[in-house]
Amino acid sequence: MSSIRRTVVVVTFFLLTGGIGYYFGQRKTFFQTTSESPQAKIERSIPTEKAGKIDLSLFWQTWDELERKHLNRKKFDYQKMVYGAISGMVASLDDPYTVFLPPRENKETKDDLRGDFEGVGIQIGYNKDQRLTVIAPLSGTPAEKAGLKASDMILKIVDKNNGIDKDTAGISLPEAVRLIRGKRGTEVVLTIQRQGVEKPWEIALKRETIVVKSVELTFKENNGKKVAVIKLSRFGERTYQEWGEVIAEIRNKKSEIRNFGGVILDLRNNPGGFLDGAVYIAGEFLSSGVVVQQDSGVNGKDLLSVNRNGSLLKDKLVVLVNEGSASASEIVAGALQEYKRGTLVGMKTFGKGTVQEAIDLSGANGAGLHVTVSRWLLPSGKTIDKDGVKPDIEIKPDEKDMTKDLQLEKAMELF
């Protein structure tokens, strides 16, 4: 099997600074500022290998005019201007998954893949009225201890230490996450509205280091059969270890349970993660074969195949997917479906068929770049980009009652 680079296949959402994209290349940029009048001293020469290919005169003319004439030029943040120009350059490629990440966004992405961050421990999204809503509090976190529940609306976010007093009407998810997260030990106050409660109220939450498991195991019973339900929420840095612990527990239970029914692999709302993790997980259920094809265009296709002996090769398998299942989770679901190894239940997946390489940019104070390096294809050679993976049994969620899980109920009926 071809070696797998440390690549990510993940749906990421970032607030990118706008701006016209121009090539900065390997230009050396120096910043000299004073308290009265910040000025940028910038080396404007073009690298030799780029000479004659690009003309940056318009860029520098615009830069100079801004410095000479803008009303607030004494307050210019030159680093932000440079980041904005780079972001614009990357955005000009019309590839939503090739993104420049300023230091804070790059750190947050790494935190998510690592599975820990400093915050209060809530998953958030939008309700049918497009208001910021608690999807679920994470077990053992400040949010759960404070009594937050699924479907609670978050009307306002207040962080006095950071001068934040923000109404959440129209707020984006990345901004909401950024405002609610913060340094361990600091406080954020959320104004909550709950259905059936007449007036909103405030909840003060002290932030902690939150460790989010990427793999969780529960057992459910149906018709006298015990079914292992594995919830896989991401393909991150801790997934290998956590997956191994869960599989060991299933093996132990199987030896104790008289009537073991099989496994439900829950990939709903799994946005992806590391590509090698997808190949590893698929190998738990497949004895052999190609898991995914990687097409880099220039260098042809790499076939990434099962490379280990899994422990659940013959157990009955049902896979849960929905519109939030993307990238690496689609690779696993699509491969299991094509090999007829498991039955897919739920809704059509997101439809992301490209692979990104995560690059830490040297000399950029922690900034990074996610760049699309290849397309991925199902074992048959089919692409799911923009089309997604269609379930064998389509089950829509109950939008009127979020406490019901019709998709999981249907999966259990299959055992």
mmCIF file of C-alpha atoms in Angstrom:
data_model
loop_
_atom_site.group_PDB
_atom_site.id
_atom_site.type_symbol
_atom_site.label_atom_id
_atom_site.label_comp_id
_atom_site.label_asym_id
_atom_site.label_seq_id
_atom_site.Cartn_x
_atom_site.Cartn_y
_atom_site.Cartn_z
ATOM 1 C CA MET A 1 0.000 0.000 0.000
ATOM 2 C CA SER A 2 1.267 3.483 -0.782
ATOM 3 C CA SER A 3 2.353 5.480 2.224
ATOM 4 C CA ILE A 4 -0.268 7.943 3.448
ATOM 5 C CA ARG A 5 0.765 11.538 4.013
ATOM 6 C CA ARG A 6 -0.577 13.370 7.051
ATOM 7 C CA THR A 7 -3.550 14.703 5.188
ATOM 8 C CA VAL A 8 -6.914 15.864 6.357
ATOM 9 C CA VAL A 9 -10.280 15.348 4.766
ATOM 10 C CA VAL A 10 -12.479 17.562 6.858
ATOM 11 C CA VAL A 11 -15.193 20.146 6.392
ATOM 12 C CA THR A 12 -13.915 23.346 7.963
ATOM 13 C CA PHE A 13 -15.672 26.666 8.329
ATOM 14 C CA PHE A 14 -13.607 29.804 8.843
ATOM 15 C CA LEU A 15 -14.182 33.551 8.782
ATOM 16 C CA LEU A 16 -11.628 34.670 6.263
ATOM 17 C CA THR A 17 -10.512 38.271 6.035
ATOM 18 C CA GLY A 18 -11.530 39.698 2.664
ATOM 19 C CA GLY A 19 -9.258 41.383 0.172
ATOM 20 C CA ILE A 20 -7.920 41.076 -3.329
ATOM 21 C CA GLY A 21 -5.522 38.170 -3.681
ATOM 22 C CA TYR A 22 -2.008 38.853 -4.828
ATOM 23 C CA TYR A 23 1.094 36.750 -4.765
ATOM 24 C CA PHE A 24 3.293 37.345 -1.725
ATOM 25 C CA GLY A 25 5.574 34.397 -2.437
ATOM 26 C CA GLN A 26 8.786 34.441 -0.465
ATOM 27 C CA ARG A 27 8.913 38.211 -0.054
ATOM 28 C CA LYS A 28 10.488 39.285 3.220
ATOM 29 C CA THR A 29 8.237 41.693 5.095
ATOM 30 C CA PHE A 30 9.435 43.797 7.990
ATOM 31 C CA PHE A 31 7.298 45.892 10.301
ATOM 32 C CA GLN A 32 8.485 48.989 12.138
ATOM 33 C CA THR A 33 5.930 50.914 14.195
ATOM 34 C CA THR A 34 5.847 53.861 16.530
ATOM 35 C CA SER A 35 3.047 54.878 18.880
ATOM 36 C CA GLU A 36 2.288 57.972 16.837
ATOM 37 C CA SER A 37 2.568 56.919 13.251
ATOM 38 C CA PRO A 38 3.018 53.245 12.326
ATOM 39 C CA GLN A 39 4.897 52.737 9.111
ATOM 40 C CA ALA A 40 5.663 49.567 7.255
ATOM 41 C CA LYS A 41 9.082 49.048 5.736
ATOM 42 C CA ILE A 42 8.584 46.358 3.148
ATOM 43 C CA GLU A 43 10.937 44.659 0.725
ATOM 44 C CA ARG A 44 9.053 44.876 -2.566
ATOM 45 C CA SER A 45 11.322 42.908 -4.857
ATOM 46 C CA ILE A 46 9.856 39.931 -6.719
ATOM 47 C CA PRO A 47 11.590 36.543 -6.351
ATOM 48 C CA THR A 48 13.723 35.784 -9.400
ATOM 49 C CA GLU A 49 11.679 32.731 -10.384
ATOM 50 C CA LYS A 50 8.520 34.871 -10.483
ATOM 51 C CA ALA A 51 9.970 37.796 -12.432
ATOM 52 C CA GLY A 52 8.004 38.497 -15.612
ATOM 53 C CA LYS A 53 5.103 36.303 -14.514
ATOM 54 C CA ILE A 54 3.349 38.702 -12.171
ATOM 55 C CA ASP A 55 2.891 42.459 -11.833
ATOM 56 C CA LEU A 56 2.401 43.713 -8.297
ATOM 57 C CA SER A 57 2.488 47.414 -9.140
ATOM 58 C CA LEU A 58 -1.280 47.764 -8.654
ATOM 59 C CA PHE A 59 -1.058 46.118 -5.257
ATOM 60 C CA TRP A 60 1.657 48.461 -4.047
ATOM 61 C CA GLN A 61 -0.071 51.481 -5.547
ATOM 62 C CA THR A 62 -3.185 50.569 -3.535
ATOM 63 C CA TRP A 63 -1.119 49.971 -0.391
ATOM 64 C CA ASP A 64 0.602 53.358 -0.734
ATOM 65 C CA GLU A 65 -2.639 55.239 -1.382
ATOM 66 C CA LEU A 66 -4.178 53.718 1.734
ATOM 67 C CA GLU A 67 -1.156 54.736 3.805
ATOM 68 C CA ARG A 68 -1.266 58.300 2.445
ATOM 69 C CA LYS A 69 -4.980 59.018 2.469
ATOM 70 C CA HIS A 70 -7.073 56.707 4.692
ATOM 71 C CA LEU A 71 -8.723 58.503 7.601
ATOM 72 C CA ASN A 72 -7.519 55.951 10.180
ATOM 73 C CA ARG A 73 -4.127 55.146 8.676
ATOM 74 C CA LYS A 74 -2.374 55.705 12.018
ATOM 75 C CA LYS A 75 -4.294 52.710 13.378
ATOM 76 C CA PHE A 76 -3.469 50.318 10.546
ATOM 77 C CA ASP A 77 -2.806 46.727 11.603
ATOM 78 C CA TYR A 78 -0.235 45.749 8.994
ATOM 79 C CA GLN A 79 -0.213 42.082 9.988
ATOM 80 C CA LYS A 80 -3.967 41.939 9.487
ATOM 81 C CA MET A 81 -3.589 43.619 6.090
ATOM 82 C CA VAL A 82 -1.033 41.012 5.016
ATOM 83 C CA TYR A 83 -3.244 38.159 6.259
ATOM 84 C CA GLY A 84 -6.173 39.695 4.382
ATOM 85 C CA ALA A 85 -4.217 39.823 1.141
ATOM 86 C CA ILE A 86 -3.078 36.210 1.529
ATOM 87 C CA SER A 87 -6.630 35.106 2.336
ATOM 88 C CA GLY A 88 -7.887 36.877 -0.763
ATOM 89 C CA MET A 89 -5.230 35.200 -2.914
ATOM 90 C CA VAL A 90 -6.231 31.773 -1.624
ATOM 91 C CA ALA A 91 -9.950 32.560 -1.986
ATOM 92 C CA SER A 92 -9.406 33.492 -5.652
ATOM 93 C CA LEU A 93 -8.870 29.767 -6.391
ATOM 94 C CA ASP A 94 -12.616 29.188 -5.858
ATOM 95 C CA ASP A 95 -11.859 26.151 -3.700
ATOM 96 C CA PRO A 96 -13.702 26.404 -0.372
ATOM 97 C CA TYR A 97 -11.395 23.812 1.196
ATOM 98 C CA THR A 98 -8.110 25.490 0.327
ATOM 99 C CA VAL A 99 -7.861 28.088 3.070
ATOM 100 C CA PHE A 100 -5.278 30.294 4.754
ATOM 101 C CA LEU A 101 -5.536 30.077 8.535
ATOM 102 C CA PRO A 102 -4.274 32.974 10.655
ATOM 103 C CA PRO A 103 -2.678 31.798 13.913
ATOM 104 C CA ARG A 104 -5.855 31.716 16.004
ATOM 105 C CA GLU A 105 -7.897 29.790 13.408
ATOM 106 C CA ASN A 106 -4.989 27.387 12.814
ATOM 107 C CA LYS A 107 -4.728 26.667 16.542
ATOM 108 C CA GLU A 108 -8.496 26.109 16.836
ATOM 109 C CA THR A 109 -8.397 23.616 13.951
ATOM 110 C CA LYS A 110 -5.561 21.688 15.599
ATOM 111 C CA ASP A 111 -7.409 21.739 18.924
ATOM 112 C CA ASP A 112 -10.496 20.242 17.268
ATOM 113 C CA LEU A 113 -8.500 17.445 15.632
ATOM 114 C CA ARG A 114 -6.630 16.814 18.873
ATOM 115 C CA GLY A 115 -9.935 16.664 20.729
ATOM 116 C CA ASP A 116 -9.344 19.237 23.439
ATOM 117 C CA PHE A 117 -10.008 22.928 23.856
ATOM 118 C CA GLU A 118 -10.727 25.496 26.536
ATOM 119 C CA GLY A 119 -14.411 26.319 26.798
ATOM 120 C CA VAL A 120 -17.682 25.311 28.467
ATOM 121 C CA GLY A 121 -18.551 22.079 26.647
ATOM 122 C CA ILE A 122 -21.558 22.618 24.403
ATOM 123 C CA GLN A 123 -22.263 21.631 20.841
ATOM 124 C CA ILE A 124 -24.102 24.470 19.119
ATOM 125 C CA GLY A 125 -26.076 24.917 15.916
ATOM 126 C CA TYR A 126 -29.233 26.616 14.680
ATOM 127 C CA ASN A 127 -32.897 25.816 15.260
ATOM 128 C CA LYS A 128 -35.589 26.082 12.576
ATOM 129 C CA ASP A 129 -35.813 29.842 13.255
ATOM 130 C CA GLN A 130 -32.070 30.192 12.646
ATOM 131 C CA ARG A 131 -31.354 31.121 16.265
ATOM 132 C CA LEU A 132 -28.203 29.927 17.984
ATOM 133 C CA THR A 133 -29.165 26.763 19.855
ATOM 134 C CA VAL A 134 -27.612 24.169 22.137
ATOM 135 C CA ILE A 135 -27.443 20.858 20.258
ATOM 136 C CA ALA A 136 -26.120 19.006 23.288
ATOM 137 C CA PRO A 137 -24.044 19.672 26.415
ATOM 138 C CA LEU A 138 -21.009 17.413 26.684
ATOM 139 C CA SER A 139 -20.915 15.012 29.614
ATOM 140 C CA GLY A 140 -19.136 16.242 32.736
ATOM 141 C CA THR A 141 -18.555 19.781 31.440
ATOM 142 C CA PRO A 142 -19.515 23.168 32.935
ATOM 143 C CA ALA A 143 -22.446 23.390 30.504
ATOM 144 C CA GLU A 144 -23.942 20.087 31.679
ATOM 145 C CA LYS A 145 -23.330 20.886 35.342
ATOM 146 C CA ALA A 146 -25.116 24.233 34.897
ATOM 147 C CA GLY A 147 -28.191 22.447 33.528
ATOM 148 C CA LEU A 148 -28.059 23.462 29.872
ATOM 149 C CA LYS A 149 -30.213 21.235 27.681
ATOM 150 C CA ALA A 150 -30.651 20.426 23.986
ATOM 151 C CA SER A 151 -32.825 23.030 22.210
ATOM 152 C CA ASP A 152 -31.959 25.830 24.657
ATOM 153 C CA MET A 153 -31.556 29.036 22.641
ATOM 154 C CA ILE A 154 -28.521 31.238 23.346
ATOM 155 C CA LEU A 155 -29.692 34.846 23.036
ATOM 156 C CA LYS A 156 -26.589 36.694 24.192
ATOM 157 C CA ILE A 157 -22.909 36.080 24.955
ATOM 158 C CA VAL A 158 -21.165 38.271 27.517
ATOM 159 C CA ASP A 159 -17.474 38.118 28.437
ATOM 160 C CA LYS A 160 -16.614 41.172 30.527
ATOM 161 C CA ASN A 161 -12.886 40.427 30.661
ATOM 162 C CA ASN A 162 -12.682 40.606 26.868
ATOM 163 C CA GLY A 163 -15.218 43.400 26.397
ATOM 164 C CA ILE A 164 -17.760 41.131 24.670
ATOM 165 C CA ASP A 165 -21.495 41.833 24.878
ATOM 166 C CA LYS A 166 -22.968 40.202 21.778
ATOM 167 C CA ASP A 167 -26.570 39.514 20.779
ATOM 168 C CA THR A 168 -26.594 36.257 18.804
ATOM 169 C CA ALA A 169 -29.210 37.181 16.192
ATOM 170 C CA GLY A 170 -27.559 36.527 12.830
ATOM 171 C CA ILE A 171 -24.288 35.355 14.394
ATOM 172 C CA SER A 172 -22.189 32.817 12.480
ATOM 173 C CA LEU A 173 -21.200 29.527 14.094
ATOM 174 C CA PRO A 174 -17.438 30.213 13.917
ATOM 175 C CA GLU A 175 -17.916 33.571 15.657
ATOM 176 C CA ALA A 176 -20.167 32.041 18.312
ATOM 177 C CA VAL A 177 -17.623 29.291 18.997
ATOM 178 C CA ARG A 178 -14.821 31.861 19.250
ATOM 179 C CA LEU A 179 -16.760 34.041 21.707
ATOM 180 C CA ILE A 180 -17.888 31.163 23.941
ATOM 181 C CA ARG A 181 -14.484 29.523 24.074
ATOM 182 C CA GLY A 182 -11.760 31.180 26.098
ATOM 183 C CA LYS A 183 -8.948 30.773 28.587
ATOM 184 C CA ARG A 184 -9.407 28.189 31.310
ATOM 185 C CA GLY A 185 -10.669 29.755 34.541
ATOM 186 C CA THR A 186 -12.317 32.767 32.892
ATOM 187 C CA GLU A 187 -16.072 33.327 32.824
ATOM 188 C CA VAL A 188 -18.630 33.669 30.045
ATOM 189 C CA VAL A 189 -22.290 34.525 30.671
ATOM 190 C CA LEU A 190 -24.956 33.140 28.336
ATOM 191 C CA THR A 191 -28.532 34.394 28.185
ATOM 192 C CA ILE A 192 -30.753 31.332 27.705
ATOM 193 C CA GLN A 193 -34.323 30.950 26.453
ATOM 194 C CA ARG A 194 -36.012 27.569 26.965
ATOM 195 C CA GLN A 195 -39.294 26.418 25.500
ATOM 196 C CA GLY A 196 -41.960 26.384 28.200
ATOM 197 C CA VAL A 197 -40.072 28.870 30.396
ATOM 198 C CA GLU A 198 -41.596 32.335 30.326
ATOM 199 C CA LYS A 199 -38.519 34.534 30.651
ATOM 200 C CA PRO A 200 -34.881 34.201 29.540
ATOM 201 C CA TRP A 201 -32.227 33.914 32.258
ATOM 202 C CA GLU A 202 -28.456 34.208 32.539
ATOM 203 C CA ILE A 203 -26.055 31.348 33.217
ATOM 204 C CA ALA A 204 -22.467 32.136 34.255
ATOM 205 C CA LEU A 205 -20.040 29.418 33.162
ATOM 206 C CA LYS A 206 -16.393 29.097 34.150
ATOM 207 C CA ARG A 207 -14.335 27.748 31.272
ATOM 208 C CA GLU A 208 -12.332 24.548 31.658
ATOM 209 C CA THR A 209 -10.129 22.366 29.483
ATOM 210 C CA ILE A 210 -12.637 20.205 27.634
ATOM 211 C CA VAL A 211 -11.523 16.812 26.354
ATOM 212 C CA VAL A 212 -13.934 15.502 23.738
ATOM 213 C CA LYS A 213 -13.831 11.797 23.000
ATOM 214 C CA SER A 214 -13.936 10.953 19.325
ATOM 215 C CA VAL A 215 -15.257 7.437 20.041
ATOM 216 C CA GLU A 216 -18.034 6.520 22.472
ATOM 217 C CA LEU A 217 -19.687 3.155 23.099
ATOM 218 C CA THR A 218 -23.120 2.237 24.387
ATOM 219 C CA PHE A 219 -25.093 -1.013 24.315
ATOM 220 C CA LYS A 220 -28.760 -1.228 23.387
ATOM 221 C CA GLU A 221 -31.144 -4.171 23.416
ATOM 222 C CA ASN A 222 -33.730 -5.204 20.838
ATOM 223 C CA ASN A 223 -35.678 -8.472 20.734
ATOM 224 C CA GLY A 224 -33.343 -9.999 23.272
ATOM 225 C CA LYS A 225 -30.219 -9.054 21.301
ATOM 226 C CA LYS A 226 -27.477 -6.762 22.571
ATOM 227 C CA VAL A 227 -26.218 -4.274 19.978
ATOM 228 C CA ALA A 228 -23.004 -2.249 20.314
ATOM 229 C CA VAL A 229 -23.508 1.380 19.216
ATOM 230 C CA ILE A 230 -20.216 3.103 18.351
ATOM 231 C CA LYS A 231 -20.475 6.876 17.992
ATOM 232 C CA LEU A 232 -17.505 8.140 15.961
ATOM 233 C CA SER A 233 -17.530 11.942 15.995
ATOM 234 C CA ARG A 234 -14.250 12.705 14.204
ATOM 235 C CA PHE A 235 -11.067 11.136 12.858
ATOM 236 C CA GLY A 236 -8.612 12.916 15.139
ATOM 237 C CA GLU A 237 -5.353 12.368 16.939
ATOM 238 C CA ARG A 238 -6.907 10.379 19.786
ATOM 239 C CA THR A 239 -9.115 8.207 17.571
ATOM 240 C CA TYR A 240 -6.694 5.261 17.296
ATOM 241 C CA GLN A 241 -6.353 4.859 21.061
ATOM 242 C CA GLU A 242 -10.021 5.465 21.824
ATOM 243 C CA TRP A 243 -11.134 3.121 19.047
ATOM 244 C CA GLY A 244 -8.863 0.373 20.378
ATOM 245 C CA GLU A 245 -10.328 0.747 23.866
ATOM 246 C CA VAL A 246 -13.878 0.485 22.521
ATOM 247 C CA ILE A 247 -13.119 -2.579 20.398
ATOM 248 C CA ALA A 248 -11.501 -4.285 23.408
ATOM 249 C CA GLU A 249 -14.645 -3.615 25.443
ATOM 250 C CA ILE A 250 -16.854 -5.038 22.685
ATOM 251 C CA ARG A 251 -14.735 -8.193 22.543
ATOM 252 C CA ASN A 252 -15.063 -8.633 26.296
ATOM 253 C CA LYS A 253 -18.825 -8.087 26.171
ATOM 254 C CA LYS A 254 -19.223 -10.534 23.291
ATOM 255 C CA SER A 255 -17.696 -13.266 25.433
ATOM 256 C CA GLU A 256 -20.208 -12.491 28.200
ATOM 257 C CA ILE A 257 -23.321 -11.822 26.098
ATOM 258 C CA ARG A 258 -25.279 -14.899 25.046
ATOM 259 C CA ASN A 259 -27.008 -13.197 22.100
ATOM 260 C CA PHE A 260 -24.805 -10.491 20.575
ATOM 261 C CA GLY A 261 -26.669 -8.857 17.678
ATOM 262 C CA GLY A 262 -23.948 -6.795 16.024
ATOM 263 C CA VAL A 263 -22.721 -3.216 15.662
ATOM 264 C CA ILE A 264 -24.182 0.165 14.761
ATOM 265 C CA LEU A 265 -21.484 2.585 13.550
ATOM 266 C CA ASP A 266 -22.854 6.103 14.029
ATOM 267 C CA LEU A 267 -21.118 8.539 11.641
ATOM 268 C CA ARG A 268 -23.761 11.257 11.819
ATOM 269 C CA ASN A 269 -22.377 14.796 12.026
ATOM 270 C CA ASN A 270 -18.829 13.472 11.688
ATOM 271 C CA PRO A 271 -17.031 16.182 9.651
ATOM 272 C CA GLY A 272 -13.983 14.064 8.861
ATOM 273 C CA GLY A 273 -10.377 14.380 9.954
ATOM 274 C CA PHE A 274 -7.231 12.425 9.117
ATOM 275 C CA LEU A 275 -7.326 10.244 6.015
ATOM 276 C CA ASP A 276 -5.274 7.441 7.553
ATOM 277 C CA GLY A 277 -7.884 7.213 10.320
ATOM 278 C CA ALA A 278 -10.587 6.482 7.745
ATOM 279 C CA VAL A 279 -8.545 3.623 6.267
ATOM 280 C CA TYR A 280 -7.873 2.263 9.759
ATOM 281 C CA ILE A 281 -11.538 2.287 10.825
ATOM 282 C CA ALA A 282 -12.714 0.672 7.591
ATOM 283 C CA GLY A 283 -10.198 -2.106 8.248
ATOM 284 C CA GLU A 284 -12.085 -3.068 11.412
ATOM 285 C CA PHE A 285 -14.986 -4.311 9.272
ATOM 286 C CA LEU A 286 -13.319 -5.251 5.942
ATOM 287 C CA SER A 287 -10.945 -8.190 5.588
ATOM 288 C CA SER A 288 -9.286 -6.862 2.417
ATOM 289 C CA GLY A 289 -9.688 -4.555 -0.541
ATOM 290 C CA VAL A 290 -9.251 -0.932 -1.548
ATOM 291 C CA VAL A 291 -10.821 1.517 0.910
ATOM 292 C CA VAL A 292 -10.298 4.692 -1.117
ATOM 293 C CA GLN A 293 -8.595 5.852 -4.292
ATOM 294 C CA GLN A 294 -6.582 9.072 -4.159
ATOM 295 C CA ASP A 295 -6.342 10.903 -7.491
ATOM 296 C CA SER A 296 -3.731 13.667 -7.464
ATOM 297 C CA GLY A 297 -4.163 14.376 -11.179
ATOM 298 C CA VAL A 298 -0.498 14.636 -12.117
ATOM 299 C CA ASN A 299 0.842 11.532 -10.384
ATOM 300 C CA GLY A 300 -2.130 9.278 -11.075
ATOM 301 C CA LYS A 301 -4.034 7.303 -8.458
ATOM 302 C CA ASP A 302 -2.931 5.838 -5.157
ATOM 303 C CA LEU A 303 -4.946 2.869 -3.934
ATOM 304 C CA LEU A 304 -5.233 2.870 -0.149
ATOM 305 C CA SER A 305 -6.175 -0.616 0.999
ATOM 306 C CA VAL A 306 -7.024 -2.492 4.180
ATOM 307 C CA ASN A 307 -3.737 -3.111 5.974
ATOM 308 C CA ARG A 308 -4.693 -4.885 9.196
ATOM 309 C CA ASN A 309 -6.811 -7.681 10.636
ATOM 310 C CA GLY A 310 -9.981 -6.234 12.140
ATOM 311 C CA SER A 311 -11.959 -7.659 15.032
ATOM 312 C CA LEU A 312 -15.481 -7.098 13.671
ATOM 313 C CA LEU A 313 -15.206 -8.702 10.253
ATOM 314 C CA LYS A 314 -18.268 -10.955 10.498
ATOM 315 C CA ASP A 315 -20.592 -9.141 12.892
ATOM 316 C CA LYS A 316 -23.800 -7.671 11.490
ATOM 317 C CA LEU A 317 -23.267 -3.959 10.759
ATOM 318 C CA VAL A 318 -25.545 -0.943 10.307
ATOM 319 C CA VAL A 319 -24.056 2.494 9.559
ATOM 320 C CA LEU A 320 -25.841 5.737 10.444
ATOM 321 C CA VAL A 321 -25.179 8.774 8.214
ATOM 322 C CA ASN A 322 -26.699 12.203 7.620
ATOM 323 C CA GLU A 323 -26.012 15.538 5.917
ATOM 324 C CA GLY A 324 -23.314 16.265 8.492
ATOM 325 C CA SER A 325 -21.325 13.137 7.601
ATOM 326 C CA ALA A 326 -18.477 14.394 5.450
ATOM 327 C CA SER A 327 -15.056 13.598 4.043
ATOM 328 C CA ALA A 328 -13.370 10.794 6.020
ATOM 329 C CA SER A 329 -16.726 9.568 7.336
ATOM 330 C CA GLU A 330 -18.016 9.398 3.749
ATOM 331 C CA ILE A 331 -14.962 7.350 2.775
ATOM 332 C CA VAL A 332 -15.779 4.768 5.446
ATOM 333 C CA ALA A 333 -19.522 4.738 4.746
ATOM 334 C CA GLY A 334 -19.059 4.564 0.972
ATOM 335 C CA ALA A 335 -16.529 1.723 1.145
ATOM 336 C CA LEU A 336 -18.674 -0.344 3.521
ATOM 337 C CA GLN A 337 -21.689 0.197 1.261
ATOM 338 C CA GLU A 338 -19.893 -0.757 -1.964
ATOM 339 C CA TYR A 339 -18.550 -3.960 -0.435
ATOM 340 C CA LYS A 340 -22.082 -4.660 0.867
ATOM 341 C CA ARG A 341 -20.545 -4.988 4.302
ATOM 342 C CA GLY A 342 -23.173 -2.916 6.094
ATOM 343 C CA THR A 343 -26.572 -1.277 5.630
ATOM 344 C CA LEU A 344 -26.567 2.534 5.525
ATOM 345 C CA VAL A 345 -29.465 4.238 7.318
ATOM 346 C CA GLY A 346 -30.268 7.946 7.538
ATOM 347 C CA MET A 347 -29.877 10.787 5.055
ATOM 348 C CA LYS A 348 -27.585 11.504 2.108
ATOM 349 C CA THR A 349 -24.122 12.590 3.240
ATOM 350 C CA PHE A 350 -22.500 15.997 2.710
ATOM 351 C CA GLY A 351 -20.609 15.257 -0.510
ATOM 352 C CA LYS A 352 -16.985 16.336 -0.057
ATOM 353 C CA GLY A 353 -14.625 14.510 -2.372
ATOM 354 C CA THR A 354 -11.257 16.229 -1.938
ATOM 355 C CA VAL A 355 -8.256 15.767 0.325
ATOM 356 C CA GLN A 356 -6.363 18.612 1.975
ATOM 357 C CA GLU A 357 -2.812 18.698 3.297
ATOM 358 C CA ALA A 358 -2.337 20.720 6.482
ATOM 359 C CA ILE A 359 0.786 22.904 6.329
ATOM 360 C CA ASP A 360 2.275 24.982 9.118
ATOM 361 C CA LEU A 361 3.771 28.062 7.445
ATOM 362 C CA SER A 362 7.280 28.837 8.653
ATOM 363 C CA GLY A 363 7.911 32.296 10.062
ATOM 364 C CA ALA A 364 4.174 33.038 10.204
ATOM 365 C CA ASN A 365 3.622 33.120 13.981
ATOM 366 C CA GLY A 366 1.526 29.955 13.913
ATOM 367 C CA ALA A 367 -0.425 30.546 10.696
ATOM 368 C CA GLY A 368 -1.230 27.600 8.479
ATOM 369 C CA LEU A 369 -2.576 26.538 5.118
ATOM 370 C CA HIS A 370 -4.977 23.764 4.159
ATOM 371 C CA VAL A 371 -4.412 23.053 0.472
ATOM 372 C CA THR A 372 -6.349 20.640 -1.722
ATOM 373 C CA VAL A 373 -3.883 18.039 -2.992
ATOM 374 C CA SER A 374 -6.104 15.342 -4.476
ATOM 375 C CA ARG A 375 -9.569 13.974 -5.089
ATOM 376 C CA TRP A 376 -10.728 10.832 -3.393
ATOM 377 C CA LEU A 377 -12.856 8.172 -5.033
ATOM 378 C CA LEU A 378 -14.799 5.207 -3.715
ATOM 379 C CA PRO A 379 -13.313 1.708 -4.284
ATOM 380 C CA SER A 380 -15.331 1.465 -7.532
ATOM 381 C CA GLY A 381 -13.797 4.725 -8.808
ATOM 382 C CA LYS A 382 -16.996 6.722 -8.251
ATOM 383 C CA THR A 383 -16.738 10.258 -6.910
ATOM 384 C CA ILE A 384 -19.225 11.519 -4.332
ATOM 385 C CA ASP A 385 -18.177 15.170 -4.594
ATOM 386 C CA LYS A 386 -21.310 17.327 -4.233
ATOM 387 C CA ASP A 387 -23.455 14.171 -4.588
ATOM 388 C CA GLY A 388 -22.770 12.472 -1.281
ATOM 389 C CA VAL A 389 -23.374 8.849 -0.341
ATOM 390 C CA LYS A 390 -27.025 7.813 -0.477
ATOM 391 C CA PRO A 391 -28.256 5.579 2.346
ATOM 392 C CA ASP A 392 -29.825 2.206 1.623
ATOM 393 C CA ILE A 393 -32.725 3.176 3.888
ATOM 394 C CA GLU A 394 -33.624 6.872 4.041
ATOM 395 C CA ILE A 395 -35.005 8.066 7.371
ATOM 396 C CA LYS A 396 -35.633 11.748 8.005
ATOM 397 C CA PRO A 397 -35.206 13.093 11.541
ATOM 398 C CA ASP A 398 -38.218 14.173 13.573
ATOM 399 C CA GLU A 399 -37.865 17.959 13.389
ATOM 400 C CA LYS A 400 -40.793 18.499 15.766
ATOM 401 C CA ASP A 401 -39.335 16.361 18.552
ATOM 402 C CA MET A 402 -35.527 16.444 18.858
ATOM 403 C CA THR A 403 -35.638 13.933 21.707
ATOM 404 C CA LYS A 404 -36.655 11.184 19.273
ATOM 405 C CA ASP A 405 -33.982 9.476 17.223
ATOM 406 C CA LEU A 406 -35.897 7.849 14.383
ATOM 407 C CA GLN A 407 -32.728 6.887 12.529
ATOM 408 C CA LEU A 408 -31.276 4.989 15.468
ATOM 409 C CA GLU A 409 -34.664 3.362 16.089
ATOM 410 C CA LYS A 410 -34.729 2.134 12.479
ATOM 411 C CA ALA A 411 -31.177 0.816 12.772
ATOM 412 C CA MET A 412 -32.138 -1.172 15.871
ATOM 413 C CA GLU A 413 -35.093 -2.721 14.041
ATOM 414 C CA LEU A 414 -32.649 -4.338 11.599
ATOM 415 C CA PHE A 415 -31.196 -6.637 14.282
#
